Amino acid sequence: MTVGSETNVQLEIGHVLFMDMVGYSKLLLDEQRELQEQLTQIVRNSEQVRAAEAAGRLIRVPTGDGMALVFFNSPEAPVRCAIEISQAAKDSSHIPLRIGIHSGPVNEVRDVNDQTNVAGAGVNIAQRVMDCGDAGHILLSKRVAEDLSQARFWRPYLHDLGEFEAKHGVGIFVVNLYTDEVGNPELPSKLKQAQQDLLSKSTSQTRSIAVLPFNDLSPAEDQDYFGDGMAEEILTALAKVDGLRVAARRSSFWFKGKEAELSEIAEKLSVCHVLEGSVRRDGNRVRITAELIDACDGFTIWSETYEREMHGIFALQDEITRSIVDALKLKLAISPPPPSRSTDAYEDFLQGLFYSDKSTEDALRRSLEFFERALEKDPKFSRAWTGIAKAWLWLADAYVPPLEAYPKVRDAATNALRIDDGDAEAHVYLGEAKRVLDWDLDGAAQEFCRAVELDPKSTPSNYFSAAFWAARGEREEALTYLRRTAKIDPASLWVNNFACELYRYFGLHDEAIAAGERALQLDPTFLYGEPLLAALYREMGRFNDAIALYKKTENVSGRAAFGLAITYARMNRREEARETLQAAIATRGSYTPGDAIAHVHVALQANDDAIRELQRAYEEHSSSLHFVGIAPEFAPLRPDKRFLSLLRQIGLEPEKVFAAAP
């Protein structure tokens, strides 16, 4: 469904109670009819139902083995109704009811019999919450439980069950409501089974590992970059071992500096082993301690302490890798020894790597200095060229105009591939340069496919492939790469925020909410960007939730959000929208992509201004311009011939892209 048509849908926030009778299909027809009649009478006698119907604020929808009740008067109404119905069912006829409750967007529709019905995410999620339970359960979504927890009365009855895997593998957080009289205090059978499956997975999937950053124990405490670099080199080597699944760097390194138990780390990353260690450097000598731990029982499988001169660091990395592989009883494929490298160049490279993973302009520019130093000492150091390409890629658009940054991305990636054509990450960055500088989507596709072929377990290969295919309207390709990325890098803030956006583009709101909530759990402040969960809230009509989230991040980052301006425009708060837009432009610094500004103009129904900014984005080669075709914010422009012409100029097929978007 396009944004343009959403304005006619009349979305409201409904408080949905979904219930069904467990084992209903196994009953005789007479028994089914009797239970239906009893349940209908119980519902009609509910005080909450009567009050809502009298106020014209209730829709009842039969579902065969149960029904959905959609209240529009109070978020407490379905909860109190559930207690009434559960008590009556228990007292009179022991009807095996299970109930799920969620508050979310719904819209009234007419079904094939011209009867009133409801549709929308509010109903869908309520049903999925209910599906998690057994007979007697009253289960609430996280949102409903959070609303209730604001009142002291409800708190003793709310029992968090954690995250369930629902339809399409989407995670939903569920809370069990029960009192001494009603509800079911037992763990739902689905949760018990999930725990058993997790235990089984932990015992069978023994060949998985996370490599944590090595702690810096040096007297000067100035070797943080070296500890990170050692861990990353070992991680990279282990990722090439057949039969061993290695958690991605961003996910593993997210735990740096955090007080987390190994069992928690292993659970979040879905691994059974954790490698941790430390570095202590004094001049040219280094002491490295490494320990491989079984996360299931906490016992050490292998540990060793090494003392070496710096010139022996490469051999030491290989030795540690081989020891881990031996301890896990795997086979390490024999690969040709790497070309001899300067240890001084390598140290500069590690410092460049350390700073390139930070998001500030100063850190990214500092990383460039270290990569360039490494190349001065070792001109054949291909990974230093790849590091330069990476740094310029992340500088582009955020801090530097794309026509300044992307030629440097292209040159550095090309130089890296001249030395080592097997560098998957360099192929990714060359693909991005072809996409942005030349609008060469076929050439970019070749580079992305080559990157995945070389390293199918790489986050960059899958991340950028997902974005690329989404922009082209290749829905299934994009979702395949997106889900693969999320599996490889489950604790990455960037991956989860990105997943929230792509799922939103495709109208998969349940999946988008799950990914967006994970992103906020990883970093509630979201210091380096806009929380894309807020954009999803806006599209769902949850304007107050969107504003609160945008404001929260603005208070920390000091940057106004374009998304907040769009939200105000959607609410017809036009003056606030314009003021927020100007503030967002001012806080972006010297460069703001035209398509970012165009988002707001479309929401303000200033289509000519939007087209003008999109044309500027085209002339300046904005890296995000390819996504305006599939983004729901631009749906009102889809009939505009100027918009269609622009999409074709950058290599897109408008009809194909629009067909992939809801």
PDB file of N, CA and C in Angstrom, residues 14-20 59-61 66-72 75-83 98-104 122-130 138-141:
ATOM      1  N   GLY A  14      -6.030   0.514  17.661  1.00  0.00           N
ATOM      2  CA  GLY A  14      -7.009  -0.360  18.279  1.00  0.00           C
ATOM      3  C   GLY A  14      -6.368  -1.198  19.367  1.00  0.00           C
ATOM      4  N   HIS A  15      -7.132  -1.483  20.403  1.00  0.00           N
ATOM      5  CA  HIS A  15      -6.662  -2.321  21.508  1.00  0.00           C
ATOM      6  C   HIS A  15      -7.338  -3.683  21.327  1.00  0.00           C
ATOM      7  N   VAL A  16      -6.576  -4.644  20.842  1.00  0.00           N
ATOM      8  CA  VAL A  16      -7.144  -5.869  20.277  1.00  0.00           C
ATOM      9  C   VAL A  16      -7.011  -7.035  21.252  1.00  0.00           C
ATOM     10  N   LEU A  17      -8.122  -7.693  21.502  1.00  0.00           N
ATOM     11  CA  LEU A  17      -8.153  -8.955  22.246  1.00  0.00           C
ATOM     12  C   LEU A  17      -8.472 -10.059  21.241  1.00  0.00           C
ATOM     13  N   PHE A  18      -7.550 -10.986  21.071  1.00  0.00           N
ATOM     14  CA  PHE A  18      -7.753 -12.106  20.146  1.00  0.00           C
ATOM     15  C   PHE A  18      -7.805 -13.377  20.983  1.00  0.00           C
ATOM     16  N   MET A  19      -8.830 -14.190  20.766  1.00  0.00           N
ATOM     17  CA  MET A  19      -8.945 -15.427  21.549  1.00  0.00           C
ATOM     18  C   MET A  19      -9.409 -16.573  20.671  1.00  0.00           C
ATOM     19  N   ASP A  20      -8.994 -17.758  21.072  1.00  0.00           N
ATOM     20  CA  ASP A  20      -9.536 -18.957  20.437  1.00  0.00           C
ATOM     21  C   ASP A  20      -9.621 -20.078  21.464  1.00  0.00           C
ATOM     22  N   ILE A  59     -15.494  -3.253  17.962  1.00  0.00           N
ATOM     23  CA  ILE A  59     -15.810  -4.083  16.797  1.00  0.00           C
ATOM     24  C   ILE A  59     -15.586  -5.530  17.205  1.00  0.00           C
ATOM     25  N   ARG A  60     -16.592  -6.380  16.943  1.00  0.00           N
ATOM     26  CA  ARG A  60     -16.479  -7.820  17.215  1.00  0.00           C
ATOM     27  C   ARG A  60     -16.361  -8.564  15.896  1.00  0.00           C
ATOM     28  N   VAL A  61     -15.382  -9.452  15.808  1.00  0.00           N
ATOM     29  CA  VAL A  61     -15.176 -10.212  14.576  1.00  0.00           C
ATOM     30  C   VAL A  61     -15.053 -11.694  14.923  1.00  0.00           C
ATOM     31  N   GLY A  66     -13.009 -18.825  17.651  1.00  0.00           N
ATOM     32  CA  GLY A  66     -12.865 -17.778  18.651  1.00  0.00           C
ATOM     33  C   GLY A  66     -13.374 -16.467  18.108  1.00  0.00           C
ATOM     34  N   MET A  67     -12.744 -15.385  18.506  1.00  0.00           N
ATOM     35  CA  MET A  67     -13.148 -14.075  17.993  1.00  0.00           C
ATOM     36  C   MET A  67     -12.091 -13.040  18.332  1.00  0.00           C
ATOM     37  N   ALA A  68     -12.183 -11.909  17.646  1.00  0.00           N
ATOM     38  CA  ALA A  68     -11.353 -10.745  17.949  1.00  0.00           C
ATOM     39  C   ALA A  68     -12.258  -9.622  18.418  1.00  0.00           C
ATOM     40  N   LEU A  69     -11.871  -8.981  19.503  1.00  0.00           N
ATOM     41  CA  LEU A  69     -12.582  -7.818  20.018  1.00  0.00           C
ATOM     42  C   LEU A  69     -11.635  -6.632  19.921  1.00  0.00           C
ATOM     43  N   VAL A  70     -12.040  -5.620  19.182  1.00  0.00           N
ATOM     44  CA  VAL A  70     -11.193  -4.445  18.983  1.00  0.00           C
ATOM     45  C   VAL A  70     -11.825  -3.266  19.709  1.00  0.00           C
ATOM     46  N   PHE A  71     -11.163  -2.841  20.795  1.00  0.00           N
ATOM     47  CA  PHE A  71     -11.633  -1.713  21.597  1.00  0.00           C
ATOM     48  C   PHE A  71     -10.942  -0.439  21.118  1.00  0.00           C
ATOM     49  N   PHE A  72     -11.674   0.660  21.154  1.00  0.00           N
ATOM     50  CA  PHE A  72     -11.107   1.954  20.776  1.00  0.00           C
ATOM     51  C   PHE A  72     -11.214   2.972  21.910  1.00  0.00           C
ATOM     52  N   PRO A  75      -6.708   1.382  26.523  1.00  0.00           N
ATOM     53  CA  PRO A  75      -5.803   0.232  26.421  1.00  0.00           C
ATOM     54  C   PRO A  75      -6.022  -0.793  27.524  1.00  0.00           C
ATOM     55  N   GLU A  76      -6.681  -0.372  28.619  1.00  0.00           N
ATOM     56  CA  GLU A  76      -6.973  -1.321  29.694  1.00  0.00           C
ATOM     57  C   GLU A  76      -8.199  -2.168  29.388  1.00  0.00           C
ATOM     58  N   ALA A  77      -9.070  -1.694  28.493  1.00  0.00           N
ATOM     59  CA  ALA A  77     -10.347  -2.368  28.254  1.00  0.00           C
ATOM     60  C   ALA A  77     -10.178  -3.830  27.848  1.00  0.00           C
ATOM     61  N   PRO A  78      -9.315  -4.178  26.879  1.00  0.00           N
ATOM     62  CA  PRO A  78      -9.200  -5.589  26.516  1.00  0.00           C
ATOM     63  C   PRO A  78      -8.605  -6.441  27.629  1.00  0.00           C
ATOM     64  N   VAL A  79      -7.776  -5.842  28.476  1.00  0.00           N
ATOM     65  CA  VAL A  79      -7.177  -6.603  29.574  1.00  0.00           C
ATOM     66  C   VAL A  79      -8.232  -6.922  30.626  1.00  0.00           C
ATOM     67  N   ARG A  80      -9.005  -5.918  31.004  1.00  0.00           N
ATOM     68  CA  ARG A  80     -10.080  -6.172  31.974  1.00  0.00           C
ATOM     69  C   ARG A  80     -11.124  -7.127  31.389  1.00  0.00           C
ATOM     70  N   CYS A  81     -11.374  -6.985  30.095  1.00  0.00           N
ATOM     71  CA  CYS A  81     -12.310  -7.896  29.436  1.00  0.00           C
ATOM     72  C   CYS A  81     -11.779  -9.325  29.464  1.00  0.00           C
ATOM     73  N   ALA A  82     -10.484  -9.492  29.220  1.00  0.00           N
ATOM     74  CA  ALA A  82      -9.880 -10.825  29.233  1.00  0.00           C
ATOM     75  C   ALA A  82     -10.028 -11.475  30.600  1.00  0.00           C
ATOM     76  N   ILE A  83      -9.856 -10.686  31.650  1.00  0.00           N
ATOM     77  CA  ILE A  83     -10.009 -11.225  33.003  1.00  0.00           C
ATOM     78  C   ILE A  83     -11.455 -11.643  33.244  1.00  0.00           C
ATOM     79  N   ARG A  98      -7.446 -19.384  25.129  1.00  0.00           N
ATOM     80  CA  ARG A  98      -6.168 -18.672  25.227  1.00  0.00           C
ATOM     81  C   ARG A  98      -6.384 -17.302  24.596  1.00  0.00           C
ATOM     82  N   ILE A  99      -5.723 -16.296  25.158  1.00  0.00           N
ATOM     83  CA  ILE A  99      -5.991 -14.912  24.779  1.00  0.00           C
ATOM     84  C   ILE A  99      -4.674 -14.184  24.521  1.00  0.00           C
ATOM     85  N   GLY A 100      -4.663 -13.380  23.461  1.00  0.00           N
ATOM     86  CA  GLY A 100      -3.531 -12.504  23.174  1.00  0.00           C
ATOM     87  C   GLY A 100      -4.019 -11.079  23.012  1.00  0.00           C
ATOM     88  N   ILE A 101      -3.251 -10.112  23.524  1.00  0.00           N
ATOM     89  CA  ILE A 101      -3.674  -8.708  23.499  1.00  0.00           C
ATOM     90  C   ILE A 101      -2.530  -7.838  22.984  1.00  0.00           C
ATOM     91  N   HIS A 102      -2.874  -6.928  22.077  1.00  0.00           N
ATOM     92  CA  HIS A 102      -1.884  -5.982  21.542  1.00  0.00           C
ATOM     93  C   HIS A 102      -2.583  -4.690  21.156  1.00  0.00           C
ATOM     94  N   SER A 103      -1.884  -3.572  21.289  1.00  0.00           N
ATOM     95  CA  SER A 103      -2.374  -2.274  20.810  1.00  0.00           C
ATOM     96  C   SER A 103      -1.572  -1.876  19.587  1.00  0.00           C
ATOM     97  N   GLY A 104      -2.271  -1.582  18.499  1.00  0.00           N
ATOM     98  CA  GLY A 104      -1.572  -1.227  17.271  1.00  0.00           C
ATOM     99  C   GLY A 104      -2.537  -0.704  16.228  1.00  0.00           C
ATOM    100  N   GLY A 122      -2.186  -4.277  14.177  1.00  0.00           N
ATOM    101  CA  GLY A 122      -2.697  -4.482  15.527  1.00  0.00           C
ATOM    102  C   GLY A 122      -3.362  -5.832  15.697  1.00  0.00           C
ATOM    103  N   VAL A 123      -4.163  -6.218  14.700  1.00  0.00           N
ATOM    104  CA  VAL A 123      -4.854  -7.511  14.746  1.00  0.00           C
ATOM    105  C   VAL A 123      -3.866  -8.654  14.544  1.00  0.00           C
ATOM    106  N   ASN A 124      -2.974  -8.490  13.565  1.00  0.00           N
ATOM    107  CA  ASN A 124      -2.026  -9.566  13.255  1.00  0.00           C
ATOM    108  C   ASN A 124      -1.135  -9.900  14.443  1.00  0.00           C
ATOM    109  N   ILE A 125      -0.630  -8.865  15.108  1.00  0.00           N
ATOM    110  CA  ILE A 125       0.284  -9.109  16.227  1.00  0.00           C
ATOM    111  C   ILE A 125      -0.472  -9.689  17.415  1.00  0.00           C
ATOM    112  N   ALA A 126      -1.697  -9.239  17.658  1.00  0.00           N
ATOM    113  CA  ALA A 126      -2.493  -9.817  18.748  1.00  0.00           C
ATOM    114  C   ALA A 126      -2.681 -11.317  18.541  1.00  0.00           C
ATOM    115  N   GLN A 127      -2.939 -11.718  17.293  1.00  0.00           N
ATOM    116  CA  GLN A 127      -3.101 -13.142  17.011  1.00  0.00           C
ATOM    117  C   GLN A 127      -1.798 -13.897  17.240  1.00  0.00           C
ATOM    118  N   ARG A 128      -0.683 -13.296  16.841  1.00  0.00           N
ATOM    119  CA  ARG A 128       0.607 -13.972  17.030  1.00  0.00           C
ATOM    120  C   ARG A 128       0.967 -14.088  18.507  1.00  0.00           C
ATOM    121  N   VAL A 129       0.605 -13.081  19.286  1.00  0.00           N
ATOM    122  CA  VAL A 129       0.811 -13.168  20.735  1.00  0.00           C
ATOM    123  C   VAL A 129      -0.016 -14.310  21.299  1.00  0.00           C
ATOM    124  N   MET A 130      -1.279 -14.386  20.902  1.00  0.00           N
ATOM    125  CA  MET A 130      -2.151 -15.472  21.357  1.00  0.00           C
ATOM    126  C   MET A 130      -1.589 -16.834  20.977  1.00  0.00           C
ATOM    127  N   ILE A 138      -3.305 -15.673  29.352  1.00  0.00           N
ATOM    128  CA  ILE A 138      -3.607 -14.311  28.907  1.00  0.00           C
ATOM    129  C   ILE A 138      -2.257 -13.662  28.629  1.00  0.00           C
ATOM    130  N   LEU A 139      -1.905 -13.562  27.366  1.00  0.00           N
ATOM    131  CA  LEU A 139      -0.587 -13.060  26.986  1.00  0.00           C
ATOM    132  C   LEU A 139      -0.707 -11.657  26.402  1.00  0.00           C
ATOM    133  N   LEU A 140       0.247 -10.821  26.731  1.00  0.00           N
ATOM    134  CA  LEU A 140       0.258  -9.431  26.293  1.00  0.00           C
ATOM    135  C   LEU A 140       1.500  -9.160  25.461  1.00  0.00           C
ATOM    136  N   SER A 141       1.360  -8.275  24.499  1.00  0.00           N
ATOM    137  CA  SER A 141       2.543  -7.807  23.786  1.00  0.00           C
ATOM    138  C   SER A 141       3.336  -6.877  24.699  1.00  0.00           C
TER     139      SER A 141
END
